[in-house]
Amino acid sequence: MQKKSFHKAGKIFFITVVSVVAAVVVSLLTTNIFVPVKYLFAYFTIANPNKDGEFRLSFLNVGYGDCVVAEFPDGKTLLVDGGNGSYSNNLKVLSELNGRGIDKIDYLICTSVSAERCGGLSDILRYKDVERVFIPYCPFTYVTEEYRSFVLELDKTNIQSQTLEYGVEVYDAESDFGFSVLSPSNHLLENGEIADFANDPSEKNINNASAVIYIEYKGFGALLCGNGGTEVLDKLNAFCQTGVEINGRTIDLKNCKIITLPNHGSGASGLNTLMQSLSPRYAVLSVGENAKNLPSPSAISTAQNVVGENFFRTDFDGTITFTIKSDGTINLNKEKK
């Protein structure tokens, strides 16, 4: 009798699981959402949308890569980079977006032609509704396979795109939030980072031409340093002293509360000076297993000397999420406790 009951319970459990899966599939189909089978499990999640009037900034754990999600208080969403394009990282990005209830990306930024930043963006274009795209200035038909795939996918759409260079921004003056591009310099500048990249697409020049993004919300600032080397860090440090003039307003980088370590913690000289000038409260490092022996000990010690215990790594802490309330309160959540 007990054996029959156990068998019956197992059968009921199996039928329940199948029914739930079928219900999810039917729901996706009836809402006109196409999801390939390989990413189906990215949709088995309970959505936790951002609360009205709050700003949520997340650094996703995508291994040796970068992916940042910013959820603004008006409901708009910014995605900066998409990881390296591996299956596991694409699944992670889609799962994280779905877990935040994000179906539409209002602003998508591809900061670099480097594989670890743009590799996952092709699938984002395929499976998410994207409003606007910001892309690097790239005069080459082919520079990396990952960037080429992204551009080819973008060409299939009618999405509005804009070149990333100094002065480009989306900013809501009334509500005091948005994002600005601090580097690279304008592509018409003869001795700028983009010109160097166009003349010689070496790894160094590719890294220096990656975009530096400053995100703001009511006096709170987050500086995403991209892959920039010493020259870029020195430029940012100069901005700390003079302020940044964009579209008639001055950005004070000393309001920066969060900084990302450039180039996965490469330890470029100039990082210590920049961090001392900014004096941020938090430092975040996006990194995973790699063949470049990153992060460097000097980058780690530089960050810890400035922010102490408020130094976080995606390989150790998983996805790191900051929630900033209208009164300036900052709540921190780590995927790995």
PDB file of C-alpha atoms in Angstrom, residues 70-309:
ATOM      1  CA  ALA A  70      20.840  50.386 -14.770  1.00  0.00           C
ATOM      2  CA  GLU A  71      17.132  50.749 -13.909  1.00  0.00           C
ATOM      3  CA  PHE A  72      16.120  54.400 -13.714  1.00  0.00           C
ATOM      4  CA  PRO A  73      13.325  55.689 -11.458  1.00  0.00           C
ATOM      5  CA  ASP A  74      11.043  56.447 -14.426  1.00  0.00           C
ATOM      6  CA  GLY A  75      11.071  52.790 -15.496  1.00  0.00           C
ATOM      7  CA  LYS A  76      13.587  53.124 -18.326  1.00  0.00           C
ATOM      8  CA  THR A  77      16.466  50.668 -18.557  1.00  0.00           C
ATOM      9  CA  LEU A  78      20.099  50.962 -19.627  1.00  0.00           C
ATOM     10  CA  LEU A  79      22.223  47.929 -20.537  1.00  0.00           C
ATOM     11  CA  VAL A  80      25.983  48.463 -20.790  1.00  0.00           C
ATOM     12  CA  ASP A  81      27.734  45.591 -22.606  1.00  0.00           C
ATOM     13  CA  GLY A  82      26.654  41.965 -22.653  1.00  0.00           C
ATOM     14  CA  GLY A  83      29.517  39.666 -21.684  1.00  0.00           C
ATOM     15  CA  ASN A  84      31.585  37.501 -24.019  1.00  0.00           C
ATOM     16  CA  GLY A  85      28.752  35.701 -25.818  1.00  0.00           C
ATOM     17  CA  SER A  86      29.279  32.234 -24.349  1.00  0.00           C
ATOM     18  CA  TYR A  87      26.125  30.203 -23.778  1.00  0.00           C
ATOM     19  CA  SER A  88      26.453  30.276 -19.991  1.00  0.00           C
ATOM     20  CA  ASN A  89      26.933  34.044 -19.902  1.00  0.00           C
ATOM     21  CA  ASN A  90      24.101  34.746 -22.343  1.00  0.00           C
ATOM     22  CA  LEU A  91      21.837  32.562 -20.205  1.00  0.00           C
ATOM     23  CA  LYS A  92      22.964  34.499 -17.135  1.00  0.00           C
ATOM     24  CA  VAL A  93      22.273  37.895 -18.727  1.00  0.00           C
ATOM     25  CA  LEU A  94      18.810  36.892 -19.964  1.00  0.00           C
ATOM     26  CA  SER A  95      17.987  35.331 -16.585  1.00  0.00           C
ATOM     27  CA  GLU A  96      19.054  38.491 -14.757  1.00  0.00           C
ATOM     28  CA  LEU A  97      17.030  40.722 -17.089  1.00  0.00           C
ATOM     29  CA  ASN A  98      13.951  38.531 -16.714  1.00  0.00           C
ATOM     30  CA  GLY A  99      14.471  38.416 -12.957  1.00  0.00           C
ATOM     31  CA  ARG A 100      14.150  42.198 -12.970  1.00  0.00           C
ATOM     32  CA  GLY A 101      11.064  42.125 -15.163  1.00  0.00           C
ATOM     33  CA  ILE A 102      12.935  43.772 -18.036  1.00  0.00           C
ATOM     34  CA  ASP A 103      11.477  43.048 -21.470  1.00  0.00           C
ATOM     35  CA  LYS A 104      12.435  46.367 -23.046  1.00  0.00           C
ATOM     36  CA  ILE A 105      15.886  47.960 -23.029  1.00  0.00           C
ATOM     37  CA  ASP A 106      15.569  51.670 -23.678  1.00  0.00           C
ATOM     38  CA  TYR A 107      19.297  52.292 -24.060  1.00  0.00           C
ATOM     39  CA  LEU A 108      21.872  49.681 -25.052  1.00  0.00           C
ATOM     40  CA  ILE A 109      25.544  50.671 -24.935  1.00  0.00           C
ATOM     41  CA  CYS A 110      28.322  48.664 -26.542  1.00  0.00           C
ATOM     42  CA  THR A 111      31.430  50.250 -25.036  1.00  0.00           C
ATOM     43  CA  SER A 112      34.042  48.371 -27.043  1.00  0.00           C
ATOM     44  CA  VAL A 113      34.752  46.043 -29.951  1.00  0.00           C
ATOM     45  CA  SER A 114      36.447  43.722 -27.422  1.00  0.00           C
ATOM     46  CA  ALA A 115      34.889  40.258 -27.291  1.00  0.00           C
ATOM     47  CA  GLU A 116      34.314  40.224 -23.534  1.00  0.00           C
ATOM     48  CA  ARG A 117      32.122  43.314 -23.779  1.00  0.00           C
ATOM     49  CA  CYS A 118      30.153  42.946 -27.017  1.00  0.00           C
ATOM     50  CA  GLY A 119      29.970  39.165 -27.441  1.00  0.00           C
ATOM     51  CA  GLY A 120      26.531  38.726 -25.879  1.00  0.00           C
ATOM     52  CA  LEU A 121      24.805  41.706 -27.489  1.00  0.00           C
ATOM     53  CA  SER A 122      23.701  39.901 -30.660  1.00  0.00           C
ATOM     54  CA  ASP A 123      21.351  37.702 -28.654  1.00  0.00           C
ATOM     55  CA  ILE A 124      20.112  40.703 -26.684  1.00  0.00           C
ATOM     56  CA  LEU A 125      19.028  42.268 -29.970  1.00  0.00           C
ATOM     57  CA  ARG A 126      17.358  39.000 -30.993  1.00  0.00           C
ATOM     58  CA  TYR A 127      15.395  38.338 -27.822  1.00  0.00           C
ATOM     59  CA  LYS A 128      14.773  41.726 -26.190  1.00  0.00           C
ATOM     60  CA  ASP A 129      12.989  44.848 -27.367  1.00  0.00           C
ATOM     61  CA  VAL A 130      15.687  47.511 -27.780  1.00  0.00           C
ATOM     62  CA  GLU A 131      14.864  51.201 -28.352  1.00  0.00           C
ATOM     63  CA  ARG A 132      18.241  52.906 -28.902  1.00  0.00           C
ATOM     64  CA  VAL A 133      21.795  51.633 -29.389  1.00  0.00           C
ATOM     65  CA  PHE A 134      25.101  53.405 -28.790  1.00  0.00           C
ATOM     66  CA  ILE A 135      28.103  51.880 -30.576  1.00  0.00           C
ATOM     67  CA  PRO A 136      31.852  52.526 -30.908  1.00  0.00           C
ATOM     68  CA  TYR A 137      33.168  54.422 -33.881  1.00  0.00           C
ATOM     69  CA  CYS A 138      34.728  51.629 -35.938  1.00  0.00           C
ATOM     70  CA  PRO A 139      35.896  52.200 -39.533  1.00  0.00           C
ATOM     71  CA  PHE A 140      36.780  48.536 -40.020  1.00  0.00           C
ATOM     72  CA  THR A 141      34.592  45.936 -41.712  1.00  0.00           C
ATOM     73  CA  TYR A 142      36.136  43.351 -39.416  1.00  0.00           C
ATOM     74  CA  VAL A 143      37.962  43.875 -36.140  1.00  0.00           C
ATOM     75  CA  THR A 144      36.625  41.094 -33.880  1.00  0.00           C
ATOM     76  CA  GLU A 145      34.201  38.324 -34.734  1.00  0.00           C
ATOM     77  CA  GLU A 146      31.989  39.237 -31.779  1.00  0.00           C
ATOM     78  CA  TYR A 147      31.642  42.876 -32.788  1.00  0.00           C
ATOM     79  CA  ARG A 148      31.013  41.924 -36.401  1.00  0.00           C
ATOM     80  CA  SER A 149      28.191  39.607 -35.327  1.00  0.00           C
ATOM     81  CA  PHE A 150      26.678  42.374 -33.207  1.00  0.00           C
ATOM     82  CA  VAL A 151      26.771  44.912 -36.043  1.00  0.00           C
ATOM     83  CA  LEU A 152      25.329  42.420 -38.540  1.00  0.00           C
ATOM     84  CA  GLU A 153      22.453  41.731 -36.152  1.00  0.00           C
ATOM     85  CA  LEU A 154      21.942  45.459 -35.580  1.00  0.00           C
ATOM     86  CA  ASP A 155      21.786  45.998 -39.358  1.00  0.00           C
ATOM     87  CA  LYS A 156      18.792  43.655 -39.521  1.00  0.00           C
ATOM     88  CA  THR A 157      16.787  45.998 -37.288  1.00  0.00           C
ATOM     89  CA  ASN A 158      15.400  49.511 -37.551  1.00  0.00           C
ATOM     90  CA  ILE A 159      16.893  50.513 -34.214  1.00  0.00           C
ATOM     91  CA  GLN A 160      18.278  54.028 -33.954  1.00  0.00           C
ATOM     92  CA  SER A 161      22.048  53.986 -33.299  1.00  0.00           C
ATOM     93  CA  GLN A 162      24.515  56.667 -32.256  1.00  0.00           C
ATOM     94  CA  THR A 163      28.313  56.798 -32.058  1.00  0.00           C
ATOM     95  CA  LEU A 164      29.874  56.747 -28.595  1.00  0.00           C
ATOM     96  CA  GLU A 165      32.182  59.702 -28.054  1.00  0.00           C
ATOM     97  CA  TYR A 166      32.731  62.514 -25.581  1.00  0.00           C
ATOM     98  CA  GLY A 167      29.622  64.616 -24.941  1.00  0.00           C
ATOM     99  CA  VAL A 168      26.993  62.070 -25.923  1.00  0.00           C
ATOM    100  CA  GLU A 169      24.445  61.765 -23.134  1.00  0.00           C
ATOM    101  CA  VAL A 170      20.886  61.034 -22.120  1.00  0.00           C
ATOM    102  CA  TYR A 171      19.929  63.226 -19.179  1.00  0.00           C
ATOM    103  CA  ASP A 172      16.628  64.160 -17.526  1.00  0.00           C
ATOM    104  CA  ALA A 173      17.288  67.569 -15.972  1.00  0.00           C
ATOM    105  CA  GLU A 174      13.974  67.704 -14.111  1.00  0.00           C
ATOM    106  CA  SER A 175      14.503  64.384 -12.329  1.00  0.00           C
ATOM    107  CA  ASP A 176      18.324  64.649 -12.282  1.00  0.00           C
ATOM    108  CA  PHE A 177      19.342  61.283 -13.689  1.00  0.00           C
ATOM    109  CA  GLY A 178      20.933  59.898 -16.820  1.00  0.00           C
ATOM    110  CA  PHE A 179      24.288  58.926 -18.304  1.00  0.00           C
ATOM    111  CA  SER A 180      27.115  60.680 -20.142  1.00  0.00           C
ATOM    112  CA  VAL A 181      30.073  59.551 -22.245  1.00  0.00           C
ATOM    113  CA  LEU A 182      33.373  60.977 -20.943  1.00  0.00           C
ATOM    114  CA  SER A 183      35.707  59.126 -23.295  1.00  0.00           C
ATOM    115  CA  PRO A 184      36.819  58.468 -26.032  1.00  0.00           C
ATOM    116  CA  SER A 185      37.299  61.903 -27.571  1.00  0.00           C
ATOM    117  CA  ASN A 186      35.379  62.947 -30.674  1.00  0.00           C
ATOM    118  CA  HIS A 187      36.282  60.835 -33.707  1.00  0.00           C
ATOM    119  CA  LEU A 188      37.229  64.010 -35.649  1.00  0.00           C
ATOM    120  CA  LEU A 189      40.015  64.821 -33.194  1.00  0.00           C
ATOM    121  CA  GLU A 190      43.307  63.996 -34.909  1.00  0.00           C
ATOM    122  CA  ASN A 191      45.170  62.900 -31.786  1.00  0.00           C
ATOM    123  CA  GLY A 192      42.265  61.309 -29.902  1.00  0.00           C
ATOM    124  CA  GLU A 193      41.689  57.722 -28.837  1.00  0.00           C
ATOM    125  CA  ILE A 194      39.427  56.936 -31.790  1.00  0.00           C
ATOM    126  CA  ALA A 195      41.978  58.289 -34.273  1.00  0.00           C
ATOM    127  CA  ASP A 196      44.679  56.120 -32.701  1.00  0.00           C
ATOM    128  CA  PHE A 197      42.398  53.095 -32.965  1.00  0.00           C
ATOM    129  CA  ALA A 198      41.547  53.871 -36.600  1.00  0.00           C
ATOM    130  CA  ASN A 199      45.234  54.161 -37.480  1.00  0.00           C
ATOM    131  CA  ASP A 200      46.284  51.054 -35.549  1.00  0.00           C
ATOM    132  CA  PRO A 201      43.700  48.656 -34.053  1.00  0.00           C
ATOM    133  CA  SER A 202      46.166  47.218 -31.547  1.00  0.00           C
ATOM    134  CA  GLU A 203      44.938  45.828 -28.232  1.00  0.00           C
ATOM    135  CA  LYS A 204      46.161  48.950 -26.447  1.00  0.00           C
ATOM    136  CA  ASN A 205      44.350  51.293 -28.833  1.00  0.00           C
ATOM    137  CA  ILE A 206      41.193  49.174 -28.763  1.00  0.00           C
ATOM    138  CA  ASN A 207      41.203  49.401 -24.967  1.00  0.00           C
ATOM    139  CA  ASN A 208      41.807  53.153 -24.894  1.00  0.00           C
ATOM    140  CA  ALA A 209      38.987  53.705 -27.402  1.00  0.00           C
ATOM    141  CA  SER A 210      36.480  51.903 -25.166  1.00  0.00           C
ATOM    142  CA  ALA A 211      33.787  54.143 -23.716  1.00  0.00           C
ATOM    143  CA  VAL A 212      33.874  55.562 -20.207  1.00  0.00           C
ATOM    144  CA  ILE A 213      30.321  56.053 -18.930  1.00  0.00           C
ATOM    145  CA  TYR A 214      29.235  58.225 -16.011  1.00  0.00           C
ATOM    146  CA  ILE A 215      25.795  57.432 -14.574  1.00  0.00           C
ATOM    147  CA  GLU A 216      23.993  59.938 -12.323  1.00  0.00           C
ATOM    148  CA  TYR A 217      21.011  59.979 -10.017  1.00  0.00           C
ATOM    149  CA  LYS A 218      20.285  62.895  -7.650  1.00  0.00           C
ATOM    150  CA  GLY A 219      23.926  63.573  -6.777  1.00  0.00           C
ATOM    151  CA  PHE A 220      24.901  59.901  -6.845  1.00  0.00           C
ATOM    152  CA  GLY A 221      27.477  58.969  -9.486  1.00  0.00           C
ATOM    153  CA  ALA A 222      28.899  55.731 -10.863  1.00  0.00           C
ATOM    154  CA  LEU A 223      31.965  55.770 -13.117  1.00  0.00           C
ATOM    155  CA  LEU A 224      32.305  52.826 -15.524  1.00  0.00           C
ATOM    156  CA  CYS A 225      35.938  53.022 -16.625  1.00  0.00           C
ATOM    157  CA  GLY A 226      35.787  50.622 -19.566  1.00  0.00           C
ATOM    158  CA  ASN A 227      39.110  49.127 -20.652  1.00  0.00           C
ATOM    159  CA  GLY A 228      41.043  52.396 -20.652  1.00  0.00           C
ATOM    160  CA  GLY A 229      44.769  52.413 -19.910  1.00  0.00           C
ATOM    161  CA  THR A 230      47.044  54.985 -18.327  1.00  0.00           C
ATOM    162  CA  GLU A 231      46.327  57.764 -20.833  1.00  0.00           C
ATOM    163  CA  VAL A 232      42.575  57.508 -20.304  1.00  0.00           C
ATOM    164  CA  LEU A 233      42.913  57.355 -16.506  1.00  0.00           C
ATOM    165  CA  ASP A 234      45.085  60.472 -16.573  1.00  0.00           C
ATOM    166  CA  LYS A 235      42.403  62.257 -18.613  1.00  0.00           C
ATOM    167  CA  LEU A 236      39.721  61.239 -16.118  1.00  0.00           C
ATOM    168  CA  ASN A 237      41.876  62.477 -13.265  1.00  0.00           C
ATOM    169  CA  ALA A 238      42.156  65.853 -15.012  1.00  0.00           C
ATOM    170  CA  PHE A 239      38.358  65.904 -15.275  1.00  0.00           C
ATOM    171  CA  CYS A 240      38.219  65.424 -11.500  1.00  0.00           C
ATOM    172  CA  GLN A 241      40.119  68.662 -11.046  1.00  0.00           C
ATOM    173  CA  THR A 242      38.294  70.787 -13.626  1.00  0.00           C
ATOM    174  CA  GLY A 243      34.855  69.221 -13.883  1.00  0.00           C
ATOM    175  CA  VAL A 244      33.303  67.996 -17.122  1.00  0.00           C
ATOM    176  CA  GLU A 245      31.312  70.389 -19.309  1.00  0.00           C
ATOM    177  CA  ILE A 246      28.639  68.624 -21.366  1.00  0.00           C
ATOM    178  CA  ASN A 247      25.727  70.351 -23.083  1.00  0.00           C
ATOM    179  CA  GLY A 248      25.980  73.442 -20.913  1.00  0.00           C
ATOM    180  CA  ARG A 249      26.132  71.725 -17.545  1.00  0.00           C
ATOM    181  CA  THR A 250      29.108  70.807 -15.371  1.00  0.00           C
ATOM    182  CA  ILE A 251      29.496  67.262 -14.072  1.00  0.00           C
ATOM    183  CA  ASP A 252      31.384  67.037 -10.788  1.00  0.00           C
ATOM    184  CA  LEU A 253      33.061  63.627 -10.745  1.00  0.00           C
ATOM    185  CA  LYS A 254      33.722  63.999  -7.041  1.00  0.00           C
ATOM    186  CA  ASN A 255      30.097  62.959  -6.561  1.00  0.00           C
ATOM    187  CA  CYS A 256      31.190  59.507  -7.745  1.00  0.00           C
ATOM    188  CA  LYS A 257      30.221  56.847  -5.214  1.00  0.00           C
ATOM    189  CA  ILE A 258      31.012  53.735  -7.299  1.00  0.00           C
ATOM    190  CA  ILE A 259      33.921  53.094  -9.637  1.00  0.00           C
ATOM    191  CA  THR A 260      34.613  50.029 -11.753  1.00  0.00           C
ATOM    192  CA  LEU A 261      38.222  48.976 -12.056  1.00  0.00           C
ATOM    193  CA  PRO A 262      39.323  49.402 -15.691  1.00  0.00           C
ATOM    194  CA  ASN A 263      40.146  46.458 -17.939  1.00  0.00           C
ATOM    195  CA  HIS A 264      39.273  43.752 -15.376  1.00  0.00           C
ATOM    196  CA  GLY A 265      41.883  45.006 -12.907  1.00  0.00           C
ATOM    197  CA  SER A 266      44.860  45.407 -15.218  1.00  0.00           C
ATOM    198  CA  GLY A 267      46.659  47.685 -12.769  1.00  0.00           C
ATOM    199  CA  ALA A 268      47.329  50.508 -15.239  1.00  0.00           C
ATOM    200  CA  SER A 269      49.326  53.319 -13.711  1.00  0.00           C
ATOM    201  CA  GLY A 270      47.135  56.291 -12.935  1.00  0.00           C
ATOM    202  CA  LEU A 271      44.460  54.215 -11.188  1.00  0.00           C
ATOM    203  CA  ASN A 272      45.716  55.129  -7.729  1.00  0.00           C
ATOM    204  CA  THR A 273      45.746  58.865  -8.543  1.00  0.00           C
ATOM    205  CA  LEU A 274      42.241  58.674 -10.005  1.00  0.00           C
ATOM    206  CA  MET A 275      40.826  56.819  -7.021  1.00  0.00           C
ATOM    207  CA  GLN A 276      42.467  59.229  -4.598  1.00  0.00           C
ATOM    208  CA  SER A 277      40.917  62.149  -6.511  1.00  0.00           C
ATOM    209  CA  LEU A 278      37.460  60.570  -6.641  1.00  0.00           C
ATOM    210  CA  SER A 279      37.489  59.012  -3.163  1.00  0.00           C
ATOM    211  CA  PRO A 280      34.550  56.702  -4.063  1.00  0.00           C
ATOM    212  CA  ARG A 281      32.683  54.716  -1.444  1.00  0.00           C
ATOM    213  CA  TYR A 282      32.620  51.471  -3.449  1.00  0.00           C
ATOM    214  CA  ALA A 283      34.807  49.778  -6.065  1.00  0.00           C
ATOM    215  CA  VAL A 284      33.594  46.953  -8.312  1.00  0.00           C
ATOM    216  CA  LEU A 285      35.706  44.558 -10.356  1.00  0.00           C
ATOM    217  CA  SER A 286      34.148  42.483 -13.123  1.00  0.00           C
ATOM    218  CA  VAL A 287      36.447  39.531 -13.665  1.00  0.00           C
ATOM    219  CA  GLY A 288      36.559  35.771 -14.105  1.00  0.00           C
ATOM    220  CA  GLU A 289      38.974  33.058 -15.161  1.00  0.00           C
ATOM    221  CA  ASN A 290      41.350  34.366 -17.820  1.00  0.00           C
ATOM    222  CA  ALA A 291      44.760  33.799 -19.391  1.00  0.00           C
ATOM    223  CA  LYS A 292      46.031  37.301 -18.588  1.00  0.00           C
ATOM    224  CA  ASN A 293      46.563  36.757 -14.854  1.00  0.00           C
ATOM    225  CA  LEU A 294      44.020  39.437 -14.024  1.00  0.00           C
ATOM    226  CA  PRO A 295      43.307  41.110 -11.724  1.00  0.00           C
ATOM    227  CA  SER A 296      46.755  42.403 -10.858  1.00  0.00           C
ATOM    228  CA  PRO A 297      47.794  42.636  -7.187  1.00  0.00           C
ATOM    229  CA  SER A 298      48.431  46.374  -7.622  1.00  0.00           C
ATOM    230  CA  ALA A 299      44.858  47.021  -8.822  1.00  0.00           C
ATOM    231  CA  ILE A 300      43.422  45.092  -5.872  1.00  0.00           C
ATOM    232  CA  SER A 301      45.583  46.870  -3.309  1.00  0.00           C
ATOM    233  CA  THR A 302      44.813  50.265  -4.873  1.00  0.00           C
ATOM    234  CA  ALA A 303      41.076  49.644  -4.593  1.00  0.00           C
ATOM    235  CA  GLN A 304      41.251  48.280  -1.050  1.00  0.00           C
ATOM    236  CA  ASN A 305      43.414  51.158   0.143  1.00  0.00           C
ATOM    237  CA  VAL A 306      40.679  53.602  -0.890  1.00  0.00           C
ATOM    238  CA  VAL A 307      37.397  51.780  -0.196  1.00  0.00           C
ATOM    239  CA  GLY A 308      38.476  49.171   2.345  1.00  0.00           C
ATOM    240  CA  GLU A 309      35.906  46.400   2.718  1.00  0.00           C
TER     241      GLU A 309
END
